[in-house]
């Protein structure tokens, strides 16, 4: 059984930074990502990373491109989300996910979440 455990959420002022971590157990997934859900809104993709045989492909939502970086740790099955220049609209519950992905020409063209963590709250104040 796949288990995903997030950590690193918290409160920060606009312009600040946070790093989220996700520890995965049960199965090694080649495709993992971060999603978020703001109050009253649907869950949305934030960033996805696909790693296989030394090839790494990433996807970022337009709203976080250039500010957030997704990466995998040296420890197996550890996922990070480095968030810089945070804005109040980044506020929400952030979820780690293991996905089924399709990659073509280095681009992650299909991203289907299969497993979810419990989420960690990120609050950005203005």
PDB file of C-alpha atoms in Angstrom:
ATOM      1  CA  UNK A   1       0.000   0.000   0.000  1.00  0.00           C
ATOM      2  CA  UNK A   2       1.321   3.416  -0.942  1.00  0.00           C
ATOM      3  CA  UNK A   3       1.587   5.966   1.845  1.00  0.00           C
ATOM      4  CA  UNK A   4       2.498   9.611   1.359  1.00  0.00           C
ATOM      5  CA  UNK A   5       3.317  11.898   4.261  1.00  0.00           C
ATOM      6  CA  UNK A   6       3.737  15.636   3.779  1.00  0.00           C
ATOM      7  CA  UNK A   7       5.528  18.066   6.061  1.00  0.00           C
ATOM      8  CA  UNK A   8       6.890  21.604   5.984  1.00  0.00           C
ATOM      9  CA  UNK A   9       3.750  23.668   5.721  1.00  0.00           C
ATOM     10  CA  UNK A  10       3.233  26.784   7.791  1.00  0.00           C
ATOM     11  CA  UNK A  11       2.552  30.485   7.747  1.00  0.00           C
ATOM     12  CA  UNK A  12       4.715  33.005   5.956  1.00  0.00           C
ATOM     13  CA  UNK A  13       4.462  36.575   4.750  1.00  0.00           C
ATOM     14  CA  UNK A  14       4.199  37.417   1.083  1.00  0.00           C
ATOM     15  CA  UNK A  15       7.571  37.251  -0.604  1.00  0.00           C
ATOM     16  CA  UNK A  16       8.787  34.552   1.740  1.00  0.00           C
ATOM     17  CA  UNK A  17       9.789  30.954   1.115  1.00  0.00           C
ATOM     18  CA  UNK A  18       8.842  27.484   2.299  1.00  0.00           C
ATOM     19  CA  UNK A  19       9.972  23.977   1.500  1.00  0.00           C
ATOM     20  CA  UNK A  20       7.481  21.130   1.543  1.00  0.00           C
ATOM     21  CA  UNK A  21       8.598  17.525   1.892  1.00  0.00           C
ATOM     22  CA  UNK A  22       6.863  14.270   1.078  1.00  0.00           C
ATOM     23  CA  UNK A  23       8.000  10.854   2.238  1.00  0.00           C
ATOM     24  CA  UNK A  24       6.623   8.010   0.171  1.00  0.00           C
ATOM     25  CA  UNK A  25       6.535   4.379   1.176  1.00  0.00           C
ATOM     26  CA  UNK A  26       5.127   1.163  -0.190  1.00  0.00           C
ATOM     27  CA  UNK A  27       6.117   1.543  -3.837  1.00  0.00           C
ATOM     28  CA  UNK A  28       8.600   3.493  -5.897  1.00  0.00           C
ATOM     29  CA  UNK A  29       6.732   5.797  -8.250  1.00  0.00           C
ATOM     30  CA  UNK A  30       8.414   7.287 -11.267  1.00  0.00           C
ATOM     31  CA  UNK A  31       5.936  10.155 -11.347  1.00  0.00           C
ATOM     32  CA  UNK A  32       5.073  12.260  -8.331  1.00  0.00           C
ATOM     33  CA  UNK A  33       3.715  15.708  -7.801  1.00  0.00           C
ATOM     34  CA  UNK A  34       2.174  18.429  -5.703  1.00  0.00           C
ATOM     35  CA  UNK A  35      -1.393  19.691  -5.833  1.00  0.00           C
ATOM     36  CA  UNK A  36      -3.150  22.330  -3.771  1.00  0.00           C
ATOM     37  CA  UNK A  37      -6.643  23.288  -2.783  1.00  0.00           C
ATOM     38  CA  UNK A  38      -7.666  26.748  -1.670  1.00  0.00           C
ATOM     39  CA  UNK A  39     -10.820  27.293   0.401  1.00  0.00           C
ATOM     40  CA  UNK A  40     -13.890  27.084  -1.810  1.00  0.00           C
ATOM     41  CA  UNK A  41     -11.898  26.031  -4.866  1.00  0.00           C
ATOM     42  CA  UNK A  42     -11.145  22.797  -6.645  1.00  0.00           C
ATOM     43  CA  UNK A  43      -7.880  20.966  -6.177  1.00  0.00           C
ATOM     44  CA  UNK A  44      -5.339  22.043  -8.789  1.00  0.00           C
ATOM     45  CA  UNK A  45      -2.014  20.857 -10.074  1.00  0.00           C
ATOM     46  CA  UNK A  46       1.081  22.693  -8.912  1.00  0.00           C
ATOM     47  CA  UNK A  47       4.088  20.697 -10.123  1.00  0.00           C
ATOM     48  CA  UNK A  48       4.918  17.183 -11.306  1.00  0.00           C
ATOM     49  CA  UNK A  49       8.198  15.351 -11.757  1.00  0.00           C
ATOM     50  CA  UNK A  50       8.897  12.207 -13.752  1.00  0.00           C
ATOM     51  CA  UNK A  51      12.129  10.329 -13.214  1.00  0.00           C
ATOM     52  CA  UNK A  52      13.220   7.194 -15.002  1.00  0.00           C
ATOM     53  CA  UNK A  53      16.622   5.808 -15.919  1.00  0.00           C
ATOM     54  CA  UNK A  54      18.324   9.162 -15.405  1.00  0.00           C
ATOM     55  CA  UNK A  55      15.799  11.191 -17.380  1.00  0.00           C
ATOM     56  CA  UNK A  56      13.921  13.891 -15.515  1.00  0.00           C
ATOM     57  CA  UNK A  57      10.885  15.734 -16.830  1.00  0.00           C
ATOM     58  CA  UNK A  58       8.929  18.380 -14.935  1.00  0.00           C
ATOM     59  CA  UNK A  59       5.640  20.197 -15.284  1.00  0.00           C
ATOM     60  CA  UNK A  60       4.617  23.438 -13.562  1.00  0.00           C
ATOM     61  CA  UNK A  61       1.352  25.275 -13.453  1.00  0.00           C
ATOM     62  CA  UNK A  62       1.630  28.700 -15.055  1.00  0.00           C
ATOM     63  CA  UNK A  63       0.810  30.352 -11.731  1.00  0.00           C
ATOM     64  CA  UNK A  64       3.947  28.965 -10.066  1.00  0.00           C
ATOM     65  CA  UNK A  65       6.371  28.766 -12.983  1.00  0.00           C
ATOM     66  CA  UNK A  66       9.625  30.459 -12.057  1.00  0.00           C
ATOM     67  CA  UNK A  67       8.785  30.599  -8.341  1.00  0.00           C
ATOM     68  CA  UNK A  68       8.403  26.949  -7.341  1.00  0.00           C
ATOM     69  CA  UNK A  69      10.806  24.068  -7.918  1.00  0.00           C
ATOM     70  CA  UNK A  70       9.947  20.393  -7.595  1.00  0.00           C
ATOM     71  CA  UNK A  71      12.730  17.939  -6.877  1.00  0.00           C
ATOM     72  CA  UNK A  72      13.471  14.498  -5.539  1.00  0.00           C
ATOM     73  CA  UNK A  73      15.775  14.001  -2.618  1.00  0.00           C
ATOM     74  CA  UNK A  74      18.864  11.873  -2.329  1.00  0.00           C
ATOM     75  CA  UNK A  75      16.886   9.647  -0.007  1.00  0.00           C
ATOM     76  CA  UNK A  76      14.764   7.327  -2.096  1.00  0.00           C
ATOM     77  CA  UNK A  77      11.098   8.220  -2.398  1.00  0.00           C
ATOM     78  CA  UNK A  78      11.448  11.720  -0.987  1.00  0.00           C
ATOM     79  CA  UNK A  79       9.848  14.594  -2.842  1.00  0.00           C
ATOM     80  CA  UNK A  80      10.277  18.325  -2.276  1.00  0.00           C
ATOM     81  CA  UNK A  81       8.574  21.512  -3.328  1.00  0.00           C
ATOM     82  CA  UNK A  82      10.682  24.630  -2.929  1.00  0.00           C
ATOM     83  CA  UNK A  83       8.404  27.669  -2.908  1.00  0.00           C
ATOM     84  CA  UNK A  84       9.843  31.160  -3.312  1.00  0.00           C
ATOM     85  CA  UNK A  85       8.271  34.598  -3.729  1.00  0.00           C
ATOM     86  CA  UNK A  86       5.089  33.323  -2.136  1.00  0.00           C
ATOM     87  CA  UNK A  87       1.851  35.201  -2.729  1.00  0.00           C
ATOM     88  CA  UNK A  88      -1.387  35.238  -0.737  1.00  0.00           C
ATOM     89  CA  UNK A  89      -3.045  33.342  -3.600  1.00  0.00           C
ATOM     90  CA  UNK A  90      -0.657  30.440  -2.919  1.00  0.00           C
ATOM     91  CA  UNK A  91      -2.541  29.800   0.316  1.00  0.00           C
ATOM     92  CA  UNK A  92      -4.135  26.371   0.566  1.00  0.00           C
ATOM     93  CA  UNK A  93      -3.703  22.773   1.559  1.00  0.00           C
ATOM     94  CA  UNK A  94      -0.855  21.198  -0.389  1.00  0.00           C
ATOM     95  CA  UNK A  95      -1.075  17.519  -1.238  1.00  0.00           C
ATOM     96  CA  UNK A  96       1.636  15.140  -2.321  1.00  0.00           C
ATOM     97  CA  UNK A  97       0.529  12.644  -4.963  1.00  0.00           C
ATOM     98  CA  UNK A  98       1.820   9.599  -6.776  1.00  0.00           C
ATOM     99  CA  UNK A  99       0.671   9.647 -10.375  1.00  0.00           C
ATOM    100  CA  UNK A 100       0.454   7.629 -13.525  1.00  0.00           C
ATOM    101  CA  UNK A 101       2.142   9.716 -16.193  1.00  0.00           C
ATOM    102  CA  UNK A 102       2.839   9.611 -19.903  1.00  0.00           C
ATOM    103  CA  UNK A 103       5.918  11.343 -21.251  1.00  0.00           C
ATOM    104  CA  UNK A 104       6.484  12.237 -24.886  1.00  0.00           C
ATOM    105  CA  UNK A 105       9.516  14.121 -26.206  1.00  0.00           C
ATOM    106  CA  UNK A 106      10.499  14.991 -22.648  1.00  0.00           C
ATOM    107  CA  UNK A 107       7.115  16.494 -21.835  1.00  0.00           C
ATOM    108  CA  UNK A 108       4.742  15.026 -19.246  1.00  0.00           C
ATOM    109  CA  UNK A 109       1.592  15.000 -21.360  1.00  0.00           C
ATOM    110  CA  UNK A 110      -0.701  12.959 -19.130  1.00  0.00           C
ATOM    111  CA  UNK A 111      -0.821  13.204 -15.348  1.00  0.00           C
ATOM    112  CA  UNK A 112      -3.307  11.046 -13.454  1.00  0.00           C
ATOM    113  CA  UNK A 113      -3.138  11.088  -9.642  1.00  0.00           C
ATOM    114  CA  UNK A 114      -3.414   7.654  -8.111  1.00  0.00           C
ATOM    115  CA  UNK A 115      -2.519   8.154  -4.446  1.00  0.00           C
ATOM    116  CA  UNK A 116      -2.778  11.145  -2.135  1.00  0.00           C
ATOM    117  CA  UNK A 117      -1.224  12.281   1.088  1.00  0.00           C
ATOM    118  CA  UNK A 118      -3.205  13.908   3.868  1.00  0.00           C
ATOM    119  CA  UNK A 119      -2.066  17.416   3.011  1.00  0.00           C
ATOM    120  CA  UNK A 120      -0.209  20.230   4.737  1.00  0.00           C
ATOM    121  CA  UNK A 121      -1.481  23.780   5.198  1.00  0.00           C
ATOM    122  CA  UNK A 122       0.340  26.727   3.649  1.00  0.00           C
ATOM    123  CA  UNK A 123      -0.811  30.209   4.596  1.00  0.00           C
ATOM    124  CA  UNK A 124       0.654  33.310   2.972  1.00  0.00           C
ATOM    125  CA  UNK A 125      -0.301  36.648   4.494  1.00  0.00           C
ATOM    126  CA  UNK A 126      -0.084  39.995   2.736  1.00  0.00           C
TER     127      UNK A 126
END
